[in-house]
XYZ file of C-alpha atoms in Angstrom:
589
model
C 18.249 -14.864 3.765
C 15.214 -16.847 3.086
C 11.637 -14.917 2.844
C 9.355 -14.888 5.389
C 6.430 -17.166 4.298
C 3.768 -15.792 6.397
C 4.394 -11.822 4.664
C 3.209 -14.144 1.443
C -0.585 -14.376 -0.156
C -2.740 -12.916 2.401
C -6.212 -14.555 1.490
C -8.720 -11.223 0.831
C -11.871 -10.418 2.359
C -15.290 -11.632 1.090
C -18.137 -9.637 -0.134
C -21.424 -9.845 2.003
C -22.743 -13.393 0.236
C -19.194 -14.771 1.017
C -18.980 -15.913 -2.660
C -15.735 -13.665 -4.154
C -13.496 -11.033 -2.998
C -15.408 -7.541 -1.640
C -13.276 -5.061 -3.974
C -13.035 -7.154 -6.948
C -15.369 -6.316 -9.275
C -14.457 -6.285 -13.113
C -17.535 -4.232 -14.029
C -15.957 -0.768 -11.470
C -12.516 -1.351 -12.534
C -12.638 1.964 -14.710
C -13.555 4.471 -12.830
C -11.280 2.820 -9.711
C -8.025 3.769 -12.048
C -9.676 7.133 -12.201
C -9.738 7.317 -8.293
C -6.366 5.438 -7.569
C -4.753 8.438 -9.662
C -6.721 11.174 -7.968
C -5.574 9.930 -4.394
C -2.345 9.564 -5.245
C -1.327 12.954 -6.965
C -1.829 14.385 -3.365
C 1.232 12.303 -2.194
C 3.282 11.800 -4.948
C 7.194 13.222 -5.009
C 9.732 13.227 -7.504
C 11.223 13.570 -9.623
C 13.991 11.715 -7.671
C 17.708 11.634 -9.149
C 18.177 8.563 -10.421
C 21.409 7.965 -9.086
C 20.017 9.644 -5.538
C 17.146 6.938 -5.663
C 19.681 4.421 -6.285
C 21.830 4.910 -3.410
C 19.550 5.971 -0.883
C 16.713 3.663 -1.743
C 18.851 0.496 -2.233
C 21.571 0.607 -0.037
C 24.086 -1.956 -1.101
C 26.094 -3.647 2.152
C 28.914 -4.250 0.247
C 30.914 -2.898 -2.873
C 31.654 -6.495 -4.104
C 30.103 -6.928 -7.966
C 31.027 -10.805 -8.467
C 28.637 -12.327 -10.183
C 27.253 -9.261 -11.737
C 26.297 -9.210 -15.243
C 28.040 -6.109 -17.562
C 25.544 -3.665 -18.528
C 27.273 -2.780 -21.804
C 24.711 -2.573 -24.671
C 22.800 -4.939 -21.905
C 19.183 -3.579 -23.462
C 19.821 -2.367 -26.640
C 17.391 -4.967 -27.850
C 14.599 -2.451 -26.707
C 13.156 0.016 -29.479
C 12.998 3.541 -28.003
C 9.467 3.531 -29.351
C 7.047 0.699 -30.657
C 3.442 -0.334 -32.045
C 2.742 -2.541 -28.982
C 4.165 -2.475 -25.661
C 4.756 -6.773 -26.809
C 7.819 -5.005 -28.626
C 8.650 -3.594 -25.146
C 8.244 -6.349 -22.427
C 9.556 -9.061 -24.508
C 12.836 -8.355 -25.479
C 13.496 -7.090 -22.437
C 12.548 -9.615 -20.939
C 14.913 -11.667 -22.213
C 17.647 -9.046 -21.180
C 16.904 -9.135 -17.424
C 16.653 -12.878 -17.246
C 19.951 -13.155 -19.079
C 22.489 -15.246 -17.190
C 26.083 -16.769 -17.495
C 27.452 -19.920 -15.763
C 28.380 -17.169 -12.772
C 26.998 -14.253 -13.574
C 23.290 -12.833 -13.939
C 21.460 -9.410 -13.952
C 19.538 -9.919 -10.598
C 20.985 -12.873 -9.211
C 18.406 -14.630 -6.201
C 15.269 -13.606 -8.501
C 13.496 -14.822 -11.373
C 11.545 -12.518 -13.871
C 8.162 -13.851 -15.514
C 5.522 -12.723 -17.864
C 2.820 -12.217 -15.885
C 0.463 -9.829 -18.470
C -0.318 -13.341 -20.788
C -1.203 -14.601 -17.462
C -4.851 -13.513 -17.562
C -8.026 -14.632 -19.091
C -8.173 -10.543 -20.364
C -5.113 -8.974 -20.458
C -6.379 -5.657 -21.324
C -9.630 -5.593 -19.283
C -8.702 -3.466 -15.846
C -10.269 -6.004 -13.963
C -8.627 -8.848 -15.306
C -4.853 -7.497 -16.311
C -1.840 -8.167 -14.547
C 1.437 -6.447 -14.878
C 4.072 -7.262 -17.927
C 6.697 -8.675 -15.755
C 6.727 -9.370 -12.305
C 9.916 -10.714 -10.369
C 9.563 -13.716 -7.913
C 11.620 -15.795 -5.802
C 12.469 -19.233 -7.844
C 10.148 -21.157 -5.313
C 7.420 -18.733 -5.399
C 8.112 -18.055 -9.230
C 7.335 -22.397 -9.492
C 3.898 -21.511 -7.532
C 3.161 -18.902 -10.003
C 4.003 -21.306 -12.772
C 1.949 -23.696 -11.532
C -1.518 -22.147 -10.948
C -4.251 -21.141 -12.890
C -4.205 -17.918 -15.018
C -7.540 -16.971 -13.697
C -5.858 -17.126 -9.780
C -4.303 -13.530 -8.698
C -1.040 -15.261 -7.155
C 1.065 -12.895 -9.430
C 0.391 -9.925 -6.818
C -0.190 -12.593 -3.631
C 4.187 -13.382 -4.503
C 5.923 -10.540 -6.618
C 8.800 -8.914 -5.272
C 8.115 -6.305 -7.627
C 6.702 -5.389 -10.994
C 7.445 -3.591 -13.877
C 4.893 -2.023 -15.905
C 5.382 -1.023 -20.095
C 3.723 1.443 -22.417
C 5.380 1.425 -25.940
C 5.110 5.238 -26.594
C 7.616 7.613 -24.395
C 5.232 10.497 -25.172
C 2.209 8.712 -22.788
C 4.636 9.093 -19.651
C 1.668 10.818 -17.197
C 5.082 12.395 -15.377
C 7.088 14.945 -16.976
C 10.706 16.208 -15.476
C 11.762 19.678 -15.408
C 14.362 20.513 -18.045
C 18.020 20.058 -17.484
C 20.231 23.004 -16.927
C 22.019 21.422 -20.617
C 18.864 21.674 -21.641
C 18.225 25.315 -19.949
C 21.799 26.396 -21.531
C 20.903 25.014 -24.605
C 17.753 26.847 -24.877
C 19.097 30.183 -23.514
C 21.822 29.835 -26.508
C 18.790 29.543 -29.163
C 17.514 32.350 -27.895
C 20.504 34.607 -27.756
C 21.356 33.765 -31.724
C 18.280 34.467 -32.404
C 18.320 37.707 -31.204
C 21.191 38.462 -32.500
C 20.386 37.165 -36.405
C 16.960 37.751 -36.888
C 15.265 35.173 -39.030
C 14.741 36.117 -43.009
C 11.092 36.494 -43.165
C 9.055 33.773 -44.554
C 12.259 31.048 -43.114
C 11.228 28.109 -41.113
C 12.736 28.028 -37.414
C 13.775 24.858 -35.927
C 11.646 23.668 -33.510
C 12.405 23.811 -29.484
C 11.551 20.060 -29.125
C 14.081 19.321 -31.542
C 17.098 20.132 -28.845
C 14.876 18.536 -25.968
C 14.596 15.011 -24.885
C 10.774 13.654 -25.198
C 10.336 13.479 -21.480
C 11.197 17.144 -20.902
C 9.111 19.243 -20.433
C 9.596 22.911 -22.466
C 9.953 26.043 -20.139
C 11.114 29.546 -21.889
C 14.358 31.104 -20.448
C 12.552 34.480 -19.306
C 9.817 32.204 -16.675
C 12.456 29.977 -15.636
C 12.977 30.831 -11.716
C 16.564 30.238 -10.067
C 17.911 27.030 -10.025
C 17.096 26.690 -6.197
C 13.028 27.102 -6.821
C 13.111 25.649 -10.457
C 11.682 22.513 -9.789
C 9.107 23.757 -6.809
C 7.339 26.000 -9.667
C 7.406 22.818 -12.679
C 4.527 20.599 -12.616
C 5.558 17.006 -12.014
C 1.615 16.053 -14.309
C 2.107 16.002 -18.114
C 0.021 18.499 -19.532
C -1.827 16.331 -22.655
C -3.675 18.366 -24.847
C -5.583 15.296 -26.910
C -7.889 14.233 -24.858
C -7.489 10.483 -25.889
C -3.658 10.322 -25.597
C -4.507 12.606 -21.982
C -6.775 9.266 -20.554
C -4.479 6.718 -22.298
C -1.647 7.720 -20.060
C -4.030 8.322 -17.024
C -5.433 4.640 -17.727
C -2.011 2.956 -17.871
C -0.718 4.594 -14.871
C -4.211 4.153 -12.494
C -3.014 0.357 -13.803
C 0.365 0.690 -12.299
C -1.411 1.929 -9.187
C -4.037 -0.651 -9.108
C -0.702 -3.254 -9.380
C 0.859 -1.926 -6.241
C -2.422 -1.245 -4.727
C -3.107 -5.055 -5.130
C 0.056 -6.369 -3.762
C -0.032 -4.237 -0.219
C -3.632 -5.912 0.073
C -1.993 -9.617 -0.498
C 0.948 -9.443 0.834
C 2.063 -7.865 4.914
C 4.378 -5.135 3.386
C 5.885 -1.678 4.570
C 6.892 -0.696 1.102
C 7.247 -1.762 -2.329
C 9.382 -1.162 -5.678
C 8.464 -1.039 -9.130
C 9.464 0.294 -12.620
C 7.441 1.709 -15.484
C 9.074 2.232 -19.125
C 7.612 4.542 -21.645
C 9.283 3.137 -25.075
C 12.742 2.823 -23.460
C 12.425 5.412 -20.846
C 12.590 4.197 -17.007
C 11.478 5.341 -13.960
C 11.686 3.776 -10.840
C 9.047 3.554 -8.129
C 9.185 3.239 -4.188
C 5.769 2.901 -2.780
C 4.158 3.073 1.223
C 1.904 3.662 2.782
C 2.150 7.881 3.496
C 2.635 8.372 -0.869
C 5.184 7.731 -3.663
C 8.956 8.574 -4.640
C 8.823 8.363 -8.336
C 12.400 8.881 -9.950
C 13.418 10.972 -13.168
C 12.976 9.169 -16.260
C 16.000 7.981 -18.085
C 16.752 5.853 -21.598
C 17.795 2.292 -20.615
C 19.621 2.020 -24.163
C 21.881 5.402 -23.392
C 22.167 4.852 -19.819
C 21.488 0.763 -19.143
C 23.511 1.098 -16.202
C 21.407 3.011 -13.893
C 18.671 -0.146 -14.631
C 21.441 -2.881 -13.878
C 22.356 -1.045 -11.257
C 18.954 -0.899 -9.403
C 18.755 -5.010 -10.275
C 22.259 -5.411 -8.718
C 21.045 -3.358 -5.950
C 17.446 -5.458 -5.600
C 18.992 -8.539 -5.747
C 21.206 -7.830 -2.781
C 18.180 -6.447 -0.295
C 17.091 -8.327 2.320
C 13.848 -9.198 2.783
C 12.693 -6.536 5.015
C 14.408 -4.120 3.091
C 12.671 -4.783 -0.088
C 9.357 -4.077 1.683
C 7.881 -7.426 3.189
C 6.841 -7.158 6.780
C 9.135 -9.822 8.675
C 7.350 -9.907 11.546
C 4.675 -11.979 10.469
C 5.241 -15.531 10.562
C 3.585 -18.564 8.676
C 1.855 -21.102 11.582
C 1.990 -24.210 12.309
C 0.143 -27.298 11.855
C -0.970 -26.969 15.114
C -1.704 -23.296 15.479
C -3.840 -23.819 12.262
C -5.726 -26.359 13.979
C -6.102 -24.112 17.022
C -7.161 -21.213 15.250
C -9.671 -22.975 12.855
C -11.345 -24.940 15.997
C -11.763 -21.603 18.184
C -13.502 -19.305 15.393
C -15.412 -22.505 14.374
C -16.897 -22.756 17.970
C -17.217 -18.751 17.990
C -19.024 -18.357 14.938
C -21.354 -21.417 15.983
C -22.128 -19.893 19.198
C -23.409 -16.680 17.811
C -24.972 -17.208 14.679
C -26.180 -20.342 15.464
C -25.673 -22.359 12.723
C -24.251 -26.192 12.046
C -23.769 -28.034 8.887
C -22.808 -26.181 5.482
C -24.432 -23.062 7.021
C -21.818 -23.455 9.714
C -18.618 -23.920 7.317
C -19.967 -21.249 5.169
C -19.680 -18.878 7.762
C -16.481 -19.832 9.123
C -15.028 -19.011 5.396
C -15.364 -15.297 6.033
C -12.584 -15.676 8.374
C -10.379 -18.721 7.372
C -8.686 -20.500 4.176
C -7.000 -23.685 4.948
C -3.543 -23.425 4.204
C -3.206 -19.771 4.928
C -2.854 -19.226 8.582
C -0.251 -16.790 10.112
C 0.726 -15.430 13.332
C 1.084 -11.615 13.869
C 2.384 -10.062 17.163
C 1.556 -7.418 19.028
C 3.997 -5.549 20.982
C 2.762 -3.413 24.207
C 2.493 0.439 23.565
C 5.036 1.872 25.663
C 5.537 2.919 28.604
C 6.008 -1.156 29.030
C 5.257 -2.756 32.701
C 6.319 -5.887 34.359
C 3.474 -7.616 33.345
C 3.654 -6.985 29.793
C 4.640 -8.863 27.137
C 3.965 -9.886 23.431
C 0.887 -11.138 22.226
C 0.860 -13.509 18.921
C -2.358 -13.357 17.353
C -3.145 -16.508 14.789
C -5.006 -15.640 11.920
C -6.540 -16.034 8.336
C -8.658 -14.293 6.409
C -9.309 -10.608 7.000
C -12.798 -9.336 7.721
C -11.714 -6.047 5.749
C -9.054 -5.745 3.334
C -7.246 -2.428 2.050
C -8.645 -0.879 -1.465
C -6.240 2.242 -1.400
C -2.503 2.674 -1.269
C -1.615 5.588 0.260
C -3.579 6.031 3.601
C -4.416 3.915 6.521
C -4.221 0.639 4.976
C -6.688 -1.346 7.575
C -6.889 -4.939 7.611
C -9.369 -6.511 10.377
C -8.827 -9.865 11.156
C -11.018 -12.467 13.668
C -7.720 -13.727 15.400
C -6.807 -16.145 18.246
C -4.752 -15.707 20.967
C -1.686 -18.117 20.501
C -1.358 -18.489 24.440
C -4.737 -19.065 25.528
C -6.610 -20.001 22.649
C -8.953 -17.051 23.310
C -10.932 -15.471 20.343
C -10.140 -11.662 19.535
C -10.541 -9.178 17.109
C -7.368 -7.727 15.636
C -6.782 -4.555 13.525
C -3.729 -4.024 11.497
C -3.908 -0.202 10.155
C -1.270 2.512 9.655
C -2.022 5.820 11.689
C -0.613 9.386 11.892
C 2.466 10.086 14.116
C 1.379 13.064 15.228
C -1.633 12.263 16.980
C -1.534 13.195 20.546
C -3.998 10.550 21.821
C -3.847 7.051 19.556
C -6.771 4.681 19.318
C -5.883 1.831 22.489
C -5.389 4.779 24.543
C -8.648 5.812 23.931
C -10.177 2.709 24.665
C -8.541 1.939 27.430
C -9.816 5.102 29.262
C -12.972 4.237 28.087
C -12.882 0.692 29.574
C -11.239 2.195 32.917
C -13.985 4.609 33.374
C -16.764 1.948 32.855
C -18.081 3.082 29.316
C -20.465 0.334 28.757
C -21.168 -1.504 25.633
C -17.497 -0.654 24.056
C -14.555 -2.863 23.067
C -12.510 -4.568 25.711
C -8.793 -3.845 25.094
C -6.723 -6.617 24.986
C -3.395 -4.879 23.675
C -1.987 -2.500 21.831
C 0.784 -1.295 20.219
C 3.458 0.343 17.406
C 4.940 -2.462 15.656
C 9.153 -2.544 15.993
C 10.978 -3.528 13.103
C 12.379 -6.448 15.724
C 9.465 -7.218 18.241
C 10.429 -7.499 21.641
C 9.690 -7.819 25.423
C 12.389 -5.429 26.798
C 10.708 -2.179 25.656
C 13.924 0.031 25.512
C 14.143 3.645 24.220
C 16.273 2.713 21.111
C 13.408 0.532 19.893
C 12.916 1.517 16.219
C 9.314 1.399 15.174
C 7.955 0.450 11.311
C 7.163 3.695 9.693
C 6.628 5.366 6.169
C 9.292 7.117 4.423
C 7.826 9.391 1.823
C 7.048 12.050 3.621
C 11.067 12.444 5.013
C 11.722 14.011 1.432
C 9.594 16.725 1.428
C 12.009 18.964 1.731
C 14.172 18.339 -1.486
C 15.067 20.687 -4.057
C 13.877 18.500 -6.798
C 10.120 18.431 -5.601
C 7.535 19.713 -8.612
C 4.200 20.780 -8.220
C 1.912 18.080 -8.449
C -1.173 18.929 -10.659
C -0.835 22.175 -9.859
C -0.477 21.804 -6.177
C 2.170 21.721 -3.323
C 1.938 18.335 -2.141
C 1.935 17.826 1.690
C 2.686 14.070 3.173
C 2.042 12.801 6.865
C 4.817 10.496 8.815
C 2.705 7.129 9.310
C 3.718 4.370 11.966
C 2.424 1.014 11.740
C 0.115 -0.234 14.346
C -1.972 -3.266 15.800
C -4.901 -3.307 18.231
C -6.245 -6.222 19.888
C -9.596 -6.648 21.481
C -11.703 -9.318 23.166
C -15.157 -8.650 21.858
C -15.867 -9.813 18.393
C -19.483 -9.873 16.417
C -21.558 -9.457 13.949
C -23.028 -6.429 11.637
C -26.435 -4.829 11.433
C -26.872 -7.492 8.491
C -27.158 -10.289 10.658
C -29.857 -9.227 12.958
C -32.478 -11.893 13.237
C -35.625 -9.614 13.853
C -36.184 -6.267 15.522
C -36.175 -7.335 19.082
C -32.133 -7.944 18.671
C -32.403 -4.377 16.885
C -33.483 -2.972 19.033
C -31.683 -3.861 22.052
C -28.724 -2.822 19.667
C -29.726 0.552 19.289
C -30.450 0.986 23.473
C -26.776 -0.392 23.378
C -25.176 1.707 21.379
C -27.242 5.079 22.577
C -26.538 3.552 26.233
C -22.402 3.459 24.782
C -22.808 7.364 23.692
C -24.263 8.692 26.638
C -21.841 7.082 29.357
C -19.173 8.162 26.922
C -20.001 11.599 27.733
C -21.196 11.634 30.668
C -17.995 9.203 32.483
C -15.093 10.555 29.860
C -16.572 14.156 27.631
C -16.250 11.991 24.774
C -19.030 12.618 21.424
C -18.401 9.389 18.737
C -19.152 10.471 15.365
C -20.280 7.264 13.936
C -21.672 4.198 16.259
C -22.988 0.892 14.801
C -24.446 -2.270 16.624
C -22.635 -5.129 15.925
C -24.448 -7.995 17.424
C -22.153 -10.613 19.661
C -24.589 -13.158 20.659
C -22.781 -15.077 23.213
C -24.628 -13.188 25.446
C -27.897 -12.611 26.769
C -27.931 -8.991 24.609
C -26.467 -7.890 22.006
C -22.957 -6.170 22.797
C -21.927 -3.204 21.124
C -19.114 -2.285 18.795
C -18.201 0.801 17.948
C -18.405 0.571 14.106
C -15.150 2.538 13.387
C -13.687 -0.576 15.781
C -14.064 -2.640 12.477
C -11.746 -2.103 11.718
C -11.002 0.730 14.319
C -12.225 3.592 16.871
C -10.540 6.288 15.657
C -13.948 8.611 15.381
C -13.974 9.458 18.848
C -13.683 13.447 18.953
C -11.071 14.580 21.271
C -11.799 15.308 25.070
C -13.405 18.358 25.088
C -15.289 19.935 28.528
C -18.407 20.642 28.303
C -19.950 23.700 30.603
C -21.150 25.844 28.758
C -18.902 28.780 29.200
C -16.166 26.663 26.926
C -15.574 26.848 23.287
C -16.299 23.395 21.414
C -13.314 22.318 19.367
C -13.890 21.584 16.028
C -15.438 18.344 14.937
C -12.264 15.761 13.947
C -11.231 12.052 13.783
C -7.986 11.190 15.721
């Protein structure tokens, strides 16, 4: 099956001045790794079995192996342990690109060094994973442009990152029971044979493999709660070897972090080896499955198999959102023409000024067409909206978590302009944002977002609306209930069930930052107070966070709510207000 084009190099959004990308700034690289780790050790899981993360993770559709490469002695050209993870990445490589006349390791795919691809490999701003694996045509892109571009992460399928020392794994597995046994036997000789005195005792680490983590037989709980009470965070006494590992793995985050934001995926795979110890990685947007580690010299066929596995995926099924489609010609056309006129009317501008402007929301070449399916319950009249767009207005800078994107869009039907919001929220939420708004529009809130549709996004979008419709939605969280979870840095970790969804309106604008005197600010601010009061005066409704966002197509400036870009989802819930009720606690929904 061929890839979906439009899932490929979403163009990101542009700082204030429009003159580079809003979240790419060498200089705060640093302390980002230090917050990508922090957010993610609250939804991290593992350590999976490898063999359960296989299987579950990569379904294969058929048993057939032709055309599969042998995995015997397939990576023995990896040290366990090196000076440079150069000795790492290199000769393998060479393994995973190995082919025959009818036979290859990951057979579809193509496997490049990407970390040479960079003007400073080892700056955080500037480096790129080791490998990264590509489709052939979008590997000949990658070939083909500059290494300053960031097309690695705008086309990978999926990356793998190295460090050449197994001991710098941040993640460390509970012991084996072999490894329980084995340590329970020490223990028994040794109280049985006491040591002569002044004799040298072999250490424990000596019967334990490096990426083990020690745990005496007498605090060892039952096999059932053994790996609830381990910590799943190695414990690094030397403080440099302690922010080394940190560092490389807030990379590794940064890398998948990077991809969601240019690319329209649900999920995402990727592999980090420690010397030659593996793990595999399944990212979304609710947290992390992170597998146990294993050596791909002892055991190469658990890392063949995953390639085999890979290789067979679909598209959808390695991650990439197939519902969005690349445009045409002549929806590009459309699209740029509308916002052109839009932007002119409101800010207006003509001439370089004009073009300038129109750049925060479109890149030739890179136009796409998202739909929008109707939130059920579905009427007669509804139906699916394609949106065209370009260039986001926001982009995502974390992971795990909502994931927003807000895009100027145009209606594929009528050529109308709209604003469009691509975000992630919580399944459990009893009232969802377009619900909101839509009461707020039917009760004549004034000076809020018109809703123009609204909906969870299917996995196949479609008009009929029926019950078996399966929705796009995270996965992490459905193995919170394994017996293999660990404590994560001390803590239990707890993961929410997210559902991907769109919302469409018709008003578009401006910020605060393109007022043009006070007189617009202030009929802003009337706006936005006269948008608060109806609220709860027509619907009991407090918003938490308003912001005038100037539209000037007409005679005033309408109002946004400033969680509407990219969202609304501040509103408090309904609460009534005599004064003989209890307020509910303040809360976003």
């Amino acid at each position: 099956m061929s890839p979906p084009l439009g899932s490929y190099n979403i163009p990101m959004a542009l700082d204030a001045d429009l003159s580079r990308t809003r979240w790419r700034n060498p200089e705060y690289h640093e302390s980002r790794l230090r917050q990508h780790v922090g957010e993610l050790m609250k939804c991290t899981l593992g350590p999976v079995p490898a063999d359960t993360f296989l299987k579950e993770l990569l379904p294969l559709s058929s048993s057939s192996a032709r055309g599969r490469l042998s995995s015997t002695a397939a990576f023995s050209g990896v040290p366990h342990c090196a000076d440079s993870s150069t000795r790492i990445y290199v000769p393998l490589l060479h393994a995973l690109n190995k082919s025959t006349k009818t036979k290859s390791r990951c057979p579809g795919l193509e496997f490049l060094d990407t970390y040479e691809r960079s003007r400073k490999p080892s700056h955080p701003g500037y480096a790129k994973p080791h490998i990264c694996c590509f489709t052939p045509g979008n590997a000949s892109i990658v070939r083909d442009a500059s290494p300053c571009s960031r097309l690695e992460f705008a086309y990978a399928e999926m990356f793998i990152q190295v460090a050449p020392d197994p001991s710098a794994d941040f993640f460390v597995d509970p012991p084996s029971k072999a490894d329980e046994d084995a340590l329970e036997a020490v223990e028994d000789a040794s109280e049985a044979i006491a040591p002569p005195v002044g004799a040298i005792e072999p250490p424990l680490e000596a019967i334990e493999s490096p990426l083990k983590a020690p745990e005496s037989a007498e605090n060892a709980p039952d096999a059932a709660g053994r790996d609830t009470a381990h910590d799943f965070v190695r414990e690094i006494e030397d403080e440099d070897m302690r922010e080394a590992a940190e560092r490389t793995y807030g990379l590794h985050i940064a890398y998948a972090t990077e991809i969601f934001a240019r690319q329209h995926r649900l999920f995402l795979f990727s592999i980090s080896l420690h010397g030659s110890f593996a793990r595999f990685f399944r990212w979304d947007r609710a947290g992390c499955l992170v597998s146990e580690a294993f050596d791909i010299r002892e055991q190469p066929n658990l890392f063949t198999d995953f390639l085999w596995r890979f290789s067979q995926l679909s598209p959808a099924k390695r991650g990439l959102d197939t519902t969005v489609q690349l445009a045409s010609v002549h929806e590009e056309k459309l699209f740029h023409e509308a916002v052109r006129e839009s932007v002119r009317l409101q800010l207006e501008v003509e001439g370089d000024e004009l073009e300038k402007a129109v750049s925060a929301h479109y890149l030739p070449g890179h136009t796409a067409i998202i739909p929008v399916t109707p939130q059920r319950p579905f009427t007669a009249e509804d139906k699916v909206h394609h949106f065209i767009v370009s260039r986001p207005t926001v982009s995502p800078r974390s992971l795990s978590g909502r994931g927003t994107r807000g895009f100027w869009a145009v209606d594929a039907d009528i050529g109308q302009v709209v604003f469009l919001k691509d975000c992630w929220r919580f399944y459990w939420a009893e009232q969802i944002e377009g619900d909101i708004l839509r009461e707020l529009n039917d009760r004549g809130v004034r000076h809020v977002p018109l809703l123009t549709v609204h909906g969870d996004v299917p996995v196949i979008p479609s008009n009929t609306g029926g019950i078996e419709t399966v929705f796009q939605s995270s996965l992490t969280e459905a193995y919170l209930g394994e017996p293999w979870i660990c404590r994560v840095d001390g803590e239990r970790v707890r993961i929410n069930e997210l559902w991907h969804y769109r919302l469409a309106t018709s008003t578009v604008g401006y910020s605060l930052k393109s007022m043009r005197g006070t007189e617009e600010l202030l009929y802003a601010t009337h706006d936005a107070v006269t948008a608060m009061r109806d609220a709860l005066g027509k619907d009991n409704r407090i918003h938490r966070d308003l912001s005038p966002v100037g539209n000037r197509s007409g005679i005033h400036c309408q109002i946004l709510l400033k969680s509407a870009l990219p969202g609304i989802d501040r509103w408090r819930q309904k609460f009534c207000t005599d004064a003989d009720q209890n307020l509910p606690r303040s809360g976003m929904i």
